[in-house]
Coordinates of C-alpha atoms in Angstrom, one line a residue:
Chain A
M970 CA -11.6 153.8 -86.1
E971 CA -11.1 158.1 -86.8
D972 CA -7.8 157.7 -84.0
V973 CA -6.7 155.0 -85.6
S974 CA -6.9 156.1 -89.4
R975 CA -5.2 160.0 -88.8
N976 CA -2.5 157.3 -87.0
N977 CA -1.5 156.1 -89.7
R978 CA -1.6 159.0 -92.7
G979 CA 1.8 158.0 -94.5
L980 CA 1.6 154.9 -94.4
A981 CA 1.2 153.1 -97.5
L982 CA 1.3 149.1 -98.5
N983 CA 3.4 148.0 -101.7
T984 CA 1.1 145.0 -102.8
A985 CA 3.9 142.3 -102.4
T986 CA 3.5 142.5 -98.6
L987 CA 0.5 140.5 -98.5
G988 CA 1.9 138.1 -101.4
H989 CA 0.8 139.1 -104.5
N990 CA 3.4 139.0 -106.5
I991 CA 3.4 135.1 -106.5
P992 CA 1.1 133.7 -108.2
G993 CA -1.0 131.3 -106.0
A994 CA 0.8 132.3 -102.7
G995 CA -0.5 135.4 -100.2
A996 CA -3.3 137.1 -100.0
G997 CA -5.0 136.3 -103.1
W998 CA -7.1 139.3 -102.2
S999 CA -8.6 140.8 -105.9
P1000 CA -6.7 144.9 -105.6
E1001 CA -10.5 146.4 -104.9
R1002 CA -10.1 144.0 -101.4
T1003 CA -7.2 145.4 -101.0
I1004 CA -7.9 148.5 -101.1
D1005 CA -10.7 148.8 -98.4
A1006 CA -8.1 146.9 -96.1
C1007 CA -6.6 149.4 -96.6
A1008 CA -8.9 152.6 -95.9
E1009 CA -10.5 150.1 -92.8
R1010 CA -7.0 151.3 -91.3
G1011 CA -6.4 154.3 -92.3
I1012 CA -3.5 153.1 -94.4
N1013 CA -3.8 155.3 -97.3
G1014 CA -1.4 155.2 -99.4
I1015 CA -0.9 152.1 -102.0
V1016 CA 1.1 150.4 -104.3
F1017 CA 0.3 147.8 -107.5
W1018 CA 2.4 145.7 -109.1
R1019 CA 1.6 145.7 -113.1
R1020 CA 0.7 142.6 -112.8
E1021 CA -1.9 142.7 -110.6
I1022 CA -3.4 145.6 -112.3
E1023 CA -2.8 145.7 -116.1
S1024 CA -6.7 144.5 -116.9
S1025 CA -8.0 147.6 -115.8
P1026 CA -5.6 150.2 -114.3
A1027 CA -7.2 153.3 -114.5
R1028 CA -11.1 151.5 -112.7
V1029 CA -8.2 150.0 -109.9
G1030 CA -7.1 153.7 -109.3
D1031 CA -10.7 155.6 -109.1
Y1032 CA -11.7 152.9 -107.1
A1033 CA -8.6 153.9 -104.6
R1034 CA -9.2 157.5 -105.2
A1035 CA -12.7 157.2 -104.4
A1036 CA -12.0 155.0 -100.6
G1037 CA -9.2 157.8 -100.0
V1038 CA -5.9 156.0 -100.8
H1039 CA -3.3 157.0 -102.7
V1040 CA -1.8 155.7 -105.8
I1041 CA 1.3 156.2 -104.8
G1042 CA 3.9 154.2 -107.3
L1043 CA 3.3 151.0 -109.8
C1044 CA 6.0 148.3 -109.2
R1045 CA 7.7 148.7 -112.0
S1046 CA 9.3 148.9 -115.1
P1047 CA 11.0 146.1 -117.8
F1048 CA 14.9 145.0 -116.3
L1049 CA 16.8 147.5 -119.1
V1050 CA 19.6 145.3 -119.2
G1051 CA 21.1 142.0 -118.4
P1052 CA 20.3 138.0 -118.5
L1053 CA 16.5 138.7 -117.3
S1054 CA 16.5 141.5 -119.7
L1055 CA 13.9 140.7 -122.7
R1056 CA 16.5 140.2 -125.7
N1057 CA 15.4 143.1 -128.2
P1058 CA 16.3 146.8 -127.4
L1059 CA 12.9 147.9 -128.9
Q1060 CA 10.8 145.3 -126.8
I1061 CA 12.7 146.7 -123.7
T1062 CA 12.1 150.4 -124.7
D1063 CA 8.3 149.6 -125.5
D1064 CA 7.5 147.5 -122.1
F1065 CA 9.3 150.9 -120.9
H1066 CA 6.9 152.9 -122.1
R1067 CA 3.5 150.8 -121.7
S1068 CA 4.7 150.8 -118.2
I1069 CA 5.3 154.2 -118.0
D1070 CA 1.7 154.4 -119.4
Q1071 CA 0.3 151.9 -117.1
A1072 CA 1.1 154.0 -114.6
A1073 CA -0.6 157.0 -115.7
E1074 CA -3.3 155.3 -116.3
L1075 CA -3.7 154.1 -112.3
G1076 CA -3.1 157.2 -112.0
A1077 CA 0.6 156.4 -109.3
E1078 CA 2.4 159.1 -108.7
V1079 CA 5.4 157.1 -109.9
L1080 CA 6.6 154.1 -111.5
T1081 CA 9.7 152.5 -109.8
I1082 CA 12.7 151.2 -112.1
V1083 CA 14.6 148.6 -111.3
V1084 CA 17.7 148.3 -113.7
G1085 CA 18.5 144.6 -114.2
G1086 CA 21.8 143.1 -113.4
V1087 CA 25.4 142.7 -115.7
Q1088 CA 24.2 142.9 -119.5
P1089 CA 25.8 139.3 -121.3
E1090 CA 29.1 139.5 -123.0
T1091 CA 30.5 142.1 -120.6
K1092 CA 32.1 142.4 -117.4
G1093 CA 31.3 144.7 -114.7
V1094 CA 28.9 147.1 -114.0
S1095 CA 30.2 150.2 -115.2
E1096 CA 29.3 149.4 -119.1
S1097 CA 25.9 148.2 -117.8
L1098 CA 24.9 151.6 -116.3
K1099 CA 26.3 153.6 -120.0
I1100 CA 23.0 151.4 -121.2
V1101 CA 20.8 152.1 -118.6
A1102 CA 21.6 155.7 -119.0
D1103 CA 20.9 155.7 -122.4
Y1104 CA 17.9 154.1 -121.4
L1105 CA 16.5 156.8 -119.5
S1106 CA 17.8 159.1 -121.2
H1107 CA 14.5 158.2 -124.2
A1108 CA 11.9 157.6 -121.6
V1109 CA 12.2 160.9 -119.4
P1110 CA 10.2 162.9 -122.3
W1111 CA 7.9 159.7 -122.4
A1112 CA 7.3 159.8 -119.0
A1113 CA 7.2 164.0 -118.7
A1114 CA 4.4 163.4 -121.7
A1115 CA 2.4 161.0 -119.7
N1116 CA 3.0 163.2 -116.0
V1117 CA 5.2 160.1 -114.4
R1118 CA 7.7 160.1 -112.0
L1119 CA 10.2 157.9 -112.4
A1120 CA 12.3 156.0 -109.4
L1121 CA 15.5 154.8 -109.4
E1122 CA 15.3 152.0 -106.8
P1123 CA 19.3 150.6 -106.3
L1124 CA 19.3 147.2 -104.9
H1125 CA 21.3 145.3 -102.3
P1126 CA 24.2 144.4 -104.4
V1127 CA 23.6 140.5 -103.8
Y1128 CA 21.2 141.2 -107.0
G1129 CA 24.0 142.5 -108.8
G1130 CA 24.7 139.8 -111.2
D1131 CA 20.4 138.6 -112.6
R1132 CA 18.5 142.0 -111.5
S1133 CA 20.3 145.3 -110.5
C1134 CA 24.0 147.0 -111.9
L1135 CA 22.7 149.3 -109.3
T1136 CA 23.5 148.7 -106.1
T1137 CA 24.0 151.9 -104.1
T1138 CA 22.5 155.2 -103.6
R1139 CA 25.8 157.0 -104.8
D1140 CA 25.2 155.2 -108.4
A1141 CA 22.0 156.1 -108.4
L1142 CA 22.3 159.4 -108.0
N1143 CA 25.0 159.7 -110.4
L1144 CA 22.6 158.3 -112.8
C1145 CA 19.8 161.2 -111.6
D1146 CA 23.5 163.6 -112.2
I1147 CA 23.9 162.6 -115.6
I1148 CA 19.7 162.3 -117.2
D1149 CA 19.3 165.6 -114.7
S1150 CA 15.8 165.6 -114.7
D1151 CA 13.3 166.7 -112.5
I1152 CA 11.0 163.8 -113.0
L1153 CA 14.3 161.3 -111.9
G1154 CA 14.6 160.7 -108.4
V1155 CA 15.7 157.7 -106.2
A1156 CA 13.5 155.0 -104.2
I1157 CA 15.0 154.3 -100.6
D1158 CA 14.9 150.8 -99.7
I1159 CA 15.7 150.0 -96.3
Y1160 CA 16.1 146.6 -97.5
H1161 CA 19.1 147.4 -100.1
V1162 CA 20.5 149.7 -98.9
W1163 CA 21.0 149.2 -94.7
W1164 CA 24.2 148.6 -94.7
D1165 CA 25.8 151.4 -96.1
T1166 CA 28.2 153.9 -94.0
D1167 CA 28.2 155.7 -96.9
L1168 CA 24.4 156.6 -96.5
P1169 CA 23.4 159.6 -94.7
H1170 CA 25.9 161.4 -96.8
Q1171 CA 23.9 160.1 -100.5
I1172 CA 20.6 160.7 -98.6
A1173 CA 21.6 164.5 -97.5
R1174 CA 23.0 164.9 -101.0
A1175 CA 19.1 163.3 -102.6
G1176 CA 17.8 165.7 -100.9
N1177 CA 14.0 166.9 -103.0
R1178 CA 15.2 164.0 -105.5
I1179 CA 13.8 161.3 -103.2
F1180 CA 10.8 160.2 -104.7
G1181 CA 10.1 156.9 -102.6
F1182 CA 11.0 155.7 -99.1
H1183 CA 10.6 151.6 -98.5
L1184 CA 9.5 150.3 -95.1
C1185 CA 11.2 147.0 -94.0
D1186 CA 13.8 145.1 -91.8
W1187 CA 17.1 143.0 -92.7
L1188 CA 17.1 139.7 -91.1
A1189 CA 20.4 139.1 -88.6
Q1190 CA 20.4 135.3 -90.9
T1191 CA 18.5 135.9 -93.7
S1192 CA 17.3 132.6 -94.8
D1193 CA 17.0 133.7 -99.0
I1194 CA 18.1 136.3 -100.3
L1195 CA 14.9 137.2 -102.1
L1196 CA 12.1 136.0 -100.2
D1197 CA 13.3 136.6 -96.6
R1198 CA 12.5 139.6 -95.7
G1199 CA 12.1 140.6 -92.4
M1200 CA 8.9 143.2 -90.8
M1201 CA 10.4 146.9 -89.2
G1202 CA 11.9 145.5 -86.0
D1203 CA 12.9 142.4 -86.6
G1204 CA 15.8 142.8 -88.0
V1205 CA 19.6 144.9 -87.7
A1206 CA 19.0 147.7 -90.3
D1207 CA 18.3 151.1 -88.1
I1208 CA 15.2 152.1 -89.6
H1209 CA 14.8 154.7 -86.8
G1210 CA 18.9 156.7 -88.4
I1211 CA 17.7 156.0 -92.2
S1212 CA 14.0 157.3 -91.9
A1213 CA 15.7 160.8 -90.0
A1214 CA 17.7 160.6 -92.6
V1215 CA 15.5 161.0 -95.4
R1216 CA 13.2 163.5 -93.3
A1217 CA 15.7 165.6 -92.8
A1218 CA 16.5 165.4 -96.8
G1219 CA 12.9 166.5 -97.2
Y1220 CA 11.2 164.3 -98.0
H1221 CA 7.6 164.6 -96.5
G1222 CA 5.9 161.9 -98.8
F1223 CA 5.0 157.8 -97.9
S1224 CA 6.8 155.3 -95.9
E1225 CA 5.8 152.4 -97.8
V1226 CA 6.0 148.7 -96.7
E1227 CA 7.3 146.0 -99.2
I1228 CA 8.6 142.6 -97.8
F1229 CA 8.6 139.5 -99.3
S1230 CA 7.4 136.8 -96.9
A1231 CA 7.8 133.5 -98.4
N1232 CA 8.1 131.3 -95.2
N1233 CA 6.2 133.6 -92.8
W1234 CA 4.3 136.9 -93.5
W1235 CA 2.9 135.1 -96.7
K1236 CA 1.3 132.6 -94.6
R1237 CA -0.1 134.3 -92.3
D1238 CA -3.8 136.1 -92.6
P1239 CA -2.8 139.3 -94.5
R1240 CA -5.7 141.2 -92.1
E1241 CA -2.6 140.4 -89.4
V1242 CA -0.3 141.0 -91.6
L1243 CA -2.0 144.6 -91.9
D1244 CA -2.5 145.4 -88.7
V1245 CA 0.9 144.2 -87.6
M1246 CA 3.0 147.1 -89.9
T1247 CA 0.5 149.3 -89.4
K1248 CA 1.7 149.2 -85.4
R1249 CA 5.3 148.1 -86.2
F1250 CA 5.0 151.9 -88.2
H1251 CA 4.5 153.2 -85.1
T1252 CA 6.9 151.1 -82.6
A1253 CA 10.0 150.5 -85.0
C1254 CA 9.9 153.2 -87.6
Chain B
M221 CA 57.7 121.3 -115.8
E222 CA 60.0 124.1 -115.8
D223 CA 58.1 126.1 -118.0
V224 CA 54.3 125.3 -116.5
S225 CA 56.3 126.0 -112.9
R226 CA 57.9 130.1 -113.8
N227 CA 54.4 130.4 -115.4
N228 CA 52.0 129.8 -112.3
R229 CA 54.5 131.8 -109.8
G230 CA 52.6 134.0 -107.9
L231 CA 49.6 131.9 -107.4
A232 CA 48.3 130.4 -104.3
L233 CA 45.7 128.4 -103.5
N234 CA 43.2 128.5 -100.6
T235 CA 42.6 125.7 -100.0
A236 CA 38.9 125.9 -99.3
T237 CA 38.9 125.7 -103.1
L238 CA 38.9 122.4 -102.2
G239 CA 36.3 121.8 -100.5
H240 CA 39.0 121.0 -96.9
N241 CA 36.5 124.0 -94.7
I242 CA 33.0 121.2 -94.7
P243 CA 33.8 118.1 -92.5
G244 CA 33.6 115.4 -94.9
A245 CA 33.2 117.8 -98.4
G246 CA 36.2 118.3 -100.8
A247 CA 39.2 117.0 -101.9
G248 CA 39.5 115.5 -97.9
W249 CA 43.9 115.9 -98.5
S250 CA 46.3 116.5 -95.8
P251 CA 47.9 119.3 -95.4
E252 CA 51.3 117.8 -97.0
R253 CA 49.0 116.7 -99.7
T254 CA 47.6 119.5 -100.7
I255 CA 51.4 121.4 -100.4
D256 CA 52.2 118.8 -102.8
A257 CA 50.2 119.0 -105.0
C258 CA 50.4 122.8 -105.3
A259 CA 54.7 122.6 -106.0
E260 CA 53.9 120.0 -108.9
R261 CA 52.0 122.3 -110.2
G262 CA 54.4 125.6 -110.0
I263 CA 51.6 127.1 -107.5
N264 CA 53.7 128.5 -105.1
G265 CA 51.7 130.6 -102.1
I266 CA 49.0 128.5 -100.0
V267 CA 46.5 129.5 -97.4
F268 CA 45.4 127.6 -94.8
W269 CA 42.4 127.3 -92.3
R270 CA 42.8 127.7 -88.8
R271 CA 41.1 123.8 -88.6
E272 CA 43.7 122.6 -90.9
I273 CA 46.6 122.7 -89.1
E274 CA 45.6 123.3 -85.2
S275 CA 47.5 120.0 -84.4
S276 CA 50.6 121.3 -85.5
P277 CA 51.1 124.0 -87.4
A278 CA 54.9 124.7 -87.4
R279 CA 55.0 121.3 -89.0
V280 CA 52.8 121.9 -91.7
G281 CA 54.8 125.5 -92.6
D282 CA 57.9 123.9 -92.7
Y283 CA 56.9 121.5 -94.9
A284 CA 55.3 124.2 -97.2
R285 CA 58.7 126.3 -97.4
A286 CA 60.7 122.6 -98.2
A287 CA 58.6 122.5 -100.9
G288 CA 59.2 125.7 -102.1
V289 CA 55.6 126.6 -101.1
H290 CA 55.1 130.1 -99.1
V291 CA 52.9 130.0 -96.5
I292 CA 51.3 133.2 -97.4
G293 CA 47.8 133.5 -95.0
L294 CA 45.9 132.0 -92.3
C295 CA 42.3 132.2 -92.6
R296 CA 40.9 133.4 -90.0
S297 CA 40.4 135.2 -86.8
P298 CA 37.1 134.8 -84.8
F299 CA 34.2 137.2 -85.1
L300 CA 34.9 139.7 -82.9
V301 CA 30.9 140.9 -83.0
G302 CA 27.4 139.5 -84.4
P303 CA 25.0 136.7 -83.7
L304 CA 27.9 134.3 -85.0
S305 CA 30.7 135.6 -82.6
L306 CA 31.4 134.1 -78.7
R307 CA 29.8 135.6 -75.9
N308 CA 32.3 136.5 -73.5
P309 CA 34.6 139.3 -74.9
L310 CA 37.6 138.0 -73.1
Q311 CA 36.9 134.1 -74.9
I312 CA 36.9 136.7 -78.1
T313 CA 40.0 138.3 -77.2
D314 CA 42.0 134.6 -76.4
D315 CA 40.8 133.5 -78.8
F316 CA 41.7 136.2 -81.8
H317 CA 45.3 135.8 -79.4
R318 CA 45.6 131.9 -80.3
S319 CA 44.5 132.7 -84.6
I320 CA 47.7 135.3 -84.9
D321 CA 49.7 132.8 -82.4
Q322 CA 48.7 130.7 -84.8
A323 CA 50.0 131.9 -88.0
A324 CA 52.6 132.7 -86.4
E325 CA 53.7 129.3 -85.8
L326 CA 52.7 127.7 -89.0
G327 CA 54.8 131.2 -90.2
A328 CA 51.8 132.8 -92.4
E329 CA 53.2 136.4 -93.2
V330 CA 48.8 137.3 -92.8
L331 CA 46.1 136.7 -90.6
T332 CA 42.7 137.0 -92.3
I333 CA 40.4 139.2 -90.1
V334 CA 36.5 138.5 -90.6
V335 CA 34.9 140.8 -88.5
G336 CA 31.5 139.9 -88.0
G337 CA 27.5 140.9 -88.0
V338 CA 25.4 143.1 -86.1
Q339 CA 26.4 143.2 -82.5
P340 CA 22.6 141.9 -80.9
E341 CA 20.9 144.6 -79.0
T342 CA 22.5 147.1 -81.3
K343 CA 21.1 148.4 -84.8
G344 CA 22.7 149.4 -88.3
V345 CA 26.8 148.9 -88.1
S346 CA 27.7 151.6 -87.1
E347 CA 28.2 150.7 -83.6
S348 CA 29.7 147.4 -84.4
L349 CA 32.5 148.8 -86.1
K350 CA 33.4 150.8 -83.2
I351 CA 33.9 147.9 -81.5
V352 CA 35.7 146.1 -84.0
A353 CA 38.2 149.1 -84.2
D354 CA 38.9 148.4 -79.7
Y355 CA 39.9 145.0 -80.7
L356 CA 41.6 146.0 -83.6
S357 CA 43.8 148.5 -81.7
H358 CA 44.2 146.3 -78.8
A359 CA 45.5 143.1 -81.0
V360 CA 47.7 145.3 -83.6
P361 CA 50.6 145.5 -80.3
W362 CA 50.1 141.7 -80.4
A363 CA 50.5 140.7 -83.7
A364 CA 53.4 142.9 -84.6
A365 CA 55.0 141.5 -81.5
A366 CA 54.7 137.8 -82.8
N367 CA 55.5 139.3 -86.3
V368 CA 52.4 138.4 -88.3
R369 CA 50.5 141.3 -90.5
L370 CA 46.2 141.8 -89.6
A371 CA 44.2 142.4 -92.8
L372 CA 40.8 143.2 -93.3
E373 CA 38.4 141.5 -95.2
P374 CA 35.2 143.3 -95.7
L375 CA 32.6 140.8 -97.3
H376 CA 29.6 140.9 -99.3
P377 CA 27.1 143.6 -98.1
V378 CA 24.6 140.2 -98.3
Y379 CA 26.5 138.9 -95.3
G380 CA 26.7 142.6 -93.3
G381 CA 23.7 140.8 -90.4
D382 CA 25.9 138.3 -89.3
R383 CA 29.2 137.3 -90.7
S384 CA 31.0 141.1 -91.6
C385 CA 29.5 144.1 -90.8
L386 CA 32.5 145.3 -92.4
T387 CA 30.8 145.6 -96.4
T388 CA 33.2 147.6 -98.1
T389 CA 36.9 148.5 -98.5
R390 CA 36.1 151.7 -97.4
D391 CA 34.9 151.3 -94.3
A392 CA 37.9 148.6 -94.4
L393 CA 40.5 151.5 -95.3
N394 CA 38.2 153.6 -92.3
L395 CA 39.4 151.3 -89.5
C396 CA 42.9 151.3 -90.9
D397 CA 43.4 155.2 -90.3
I398 CA 41.5 154.8 -87.3
I399 CA 43.8 152.2 -86.4
D400 CA 46.9 153.9 -88.0
S401 CA 49.9 150.3 -87.3
D402 CA 51.7 149.7 -90.4
I403 CA 50.6 145.5 -89.5
L404 CA 47.3 146.5 -90.5
G405 CA 45.8 146.1 -93.9
V406 CA 43.2 145.3 -96.0
A407 CA 42.1 141.8 -98.6
I408 CA 40.2 142.3 -101.6
D409 CA 38.4 139.8 -102.4
I410 CA 36.9 140.5 -106.2
Y411 CA 33.7 138.4 -104.6
H412 CA 32.9 140.7 -102.1
V413 CA 33.2 143.5 -103.8
W414 CA 33.5 143.6 -107.6
W415 CA 30.0 145.7 -107.9
D416 CA 31.7 148.4 -106.0
T417 CA 31.9 151.7 -108.6
D418 CA 34.2 153.2 -105.7
L419 CA 37.1 150.5 -106.2
P420 CA 39.1 151.7 -107.9
H421 CA 39.3 154.8 -105.9
Q422 CA 38.9 152.6 -102.4
I423 CA 42.5 150.5 -104.3
A424 CA 44.3 153.4 -104.7
R425 CA 43.7 155.0 -101.5
A426 CA 44.3 151.6 -100.2
G427 CA 48.2 151.9 -102.0
N428 CA 50.4 149.5 -99.7
R429 CA 47.9 148.7 -96.8
I430 CA 46.9 145.5 -99.3
F431 CA 47.8 142.3 -98.0
G432 CA 45.9 140.4 -100.2
F433 CA 44.3 140.0 -103.3
H434 CA 41.3 137.0 -103.7
L435 CA 40.2 135.4 -106.9
C436 CA 37.1 134.2 -107.8
D437 CA 34.5 135.2 -109.6
W438 CA 30.3 136.3 -109.2
L439 CA 28.2 134.2 -111.4
A440 CA 25.4 136.0 -112.5
Q441 CA 22.5 134.4 -111.2
T442 CA 24.2 133.0 -107.5
S443 CA 22.1 129.6 -106.2
D444 CA 23.3 130.8 -103.1
I445 CA 25.4 133.1 -101.3
L446 CA 27.6 131.3 -99.3
L447 CA 29.2 127.8 -101.3
D448 CA 28.5 129.0 -104.7
R449 CA 30.9 131.2 -105.8
G450 CA 32.6 131.4 -109.4
M451 CA 36.2 130.2 -111.3
M452 CA 37.4 132.8 -112.3
G453 CA 36.2 133.6 -116.0
D454 CA 32.8 131.8 -115.0
G455 CA 30.6 134.6 -113.7
V456 CA 30.1 138.7 -114.1
A457 CA 33.5 140.0 -111.9
D458 CA 35.7 142.4 -114.3
I459 CA 38.8 140.6 -113.2
H460 CA 40.9 141.9 -115.6
G461 CA 39.9 145.5 -114.3
I462 CA 40.2 144.8 -110.4
S463 CA 43.6 142.9 -111.0
A464 CA 45.4 145.6 -112.9
A465 CA 44.1 148.1 -110.3
V466 CA 45.5 146.3 -107.3
R467 CA 48.7 145.7 -110.0
A468 CA 48.4 149.8 -110.3
A469 CA 48.3 150.3 -106.9
G470 CA 51.4 148.6 -106.1
Y471 CA 51.1 145.2 -104.4
H472 CA 53.1 142.4 -106.4
G473 CA 51.8 139.9 -104.2
F474 CA 50.8 136.3 -104.3
S475 CA 46.7 135.9 -106.2
E476 CA 45.0 133.5 -103.9
V477 CA 42.6 131.7 -104.9
E478 CA 39.5 130.9 -102.7
I479 CA 36.3 129.4 -103.7
F480 CA 33.5 128.1 -102.3
S481 CA 31.7 126.1 -104.2
A482 CA 29.7 123.2 -102.3
N483 CA 27.4 121.8 -105.8
N484 CA 30.0 122.5 -108.3
W485 CA 33.9 123.1 -107.8
W486 CA 34.1 120.3 -104.3
K487 CA 32.7 118.0 -105.8
R488 CA 35.2 117.4 -108.8
D489 CA 38.2 115.4 -108.7
P490 CA 40.7 118.5 -106.4
R491 CA 43.1 117.9 -109.0
E492 CA 41.0 118.8 -111.8
V493 CA 40.1 121.8 -109.9
L494 CA 44.1 122.9 -109.4
D495 CA 44.5 122.1 -112.9
V496 CA 41.4 125.0 -113.7
M497 CA 42.7 127.4 -111.6
T498 CA 46.0 127.6 -113.1
K499 CA 45.0 127.7 -116.6
R500 CA 41.9 130.3 -115.8
F501 CA 45.2 132.1 -113.5
H502 CA 46.1 133.3 -116.9
T503 CA 43.6 132.8 -119.6
A504 CA 40.3 135.6 -117.4
C505 CA 43.0 137.2 -114.5

């Protein structure tokens, strides 16, 4: 067991991989049971979703740390723009602040930001990205005071309309340049950016602004654009190449496995999922 | 009628908009009936799919020209790489040549090229794009001899795995640079590229290499990634902005409406679809 534990250092579970984020689906495990299952396998990082920890963030964070598991992140900010965001800007700001506060209470190092889609009554992404920049510039001091870093996650362009007008690492870094804060960086998620031939250049440009690195795969013939992500090695993404670029840029943090898979991995025994992702971390990443 | 006809000059129908490309679905009209319906409305351009014209391309082309309708394109080349391509490279080359020959017999000015997804046994898009470049360099002399221009169409990154490892206008122009032929250019399809903040720069870079411009829209909350495209004005794409950029780059060809919509437009009377697209051409483009 000791050898396995040492081997898996630097591997993190995003709890979405066990299907937690859909009520009634997936493992249905408590945060504590999930933490224990990670610790048993030497998976020494974990990322929660707000709904899982919001009743007792500090207690869950303490439990993880006592088990030797780092809480490396919390998913996620509210949508800041787009058809799925709250209607009232004050509500959005309040919920953005609350998500930062929850990350702080949990002791999570990073809050992931998913910005939301195209703002209603506008066309294209430019105006929406300007609104996002406004929200970010106001949230950065709040996050700095809470000692939480913010990771902008560009999502795959298929979500451009509703979930994220931010679709490339280039655009995420452009936002970082505008805001110009040490606590604002990017998350690189293979599922979202694997197709982008500009990615190596943008990863090098990011340098120490990479705050998160998400492992998964893009299935060649994906059946669902939300809930059919692949386990590392089962798809067509160049995981080795992207991982090498991220390391070369200076990122030495965790590799976080985040797989939404309603019809495959979420239907399996969560212990099997953890075992397979641990194995693939070594053979396919 | 005269006024309407004059107003609609420069508008073209891609027959996919009437659902022709799915057997048993859509209008079910013959090429001739479709041509007549365009001519009646002053829609003076048309683009066919191979399956619609392959029994008699020359006859269909002559019929269109006699009706005053330009056959501006043929869809499309076979997939050159990826899981949906033919297995044997010689078969792919043969079918690529056949598609060029059919375009020539039809009298179509341009053959659209959709390159196919990630080549099996490889990861990422780089190796696949190199194979595509090889096929293109061999096809260009054949196309030049047939007096057919080739338009590389980057598809939305959601198709990166199976239908098109070519996902950006940038990558399409990079291929054009490599091949360096006057008969190789790009097609700009709003559905595929609307999300890309680099698009204005790439359109300017393209200049006279824009061989086609496709109108449609991206619905904010799209229900299907293949067959749920929006009518111009119903989605979130900045159609005015993209159209202006394409014109500013020097493109003065047709605007081609191409809408795959199994659950909406394909279920309507095709005469209504033609009327609506004609109206939207003026109000939303």
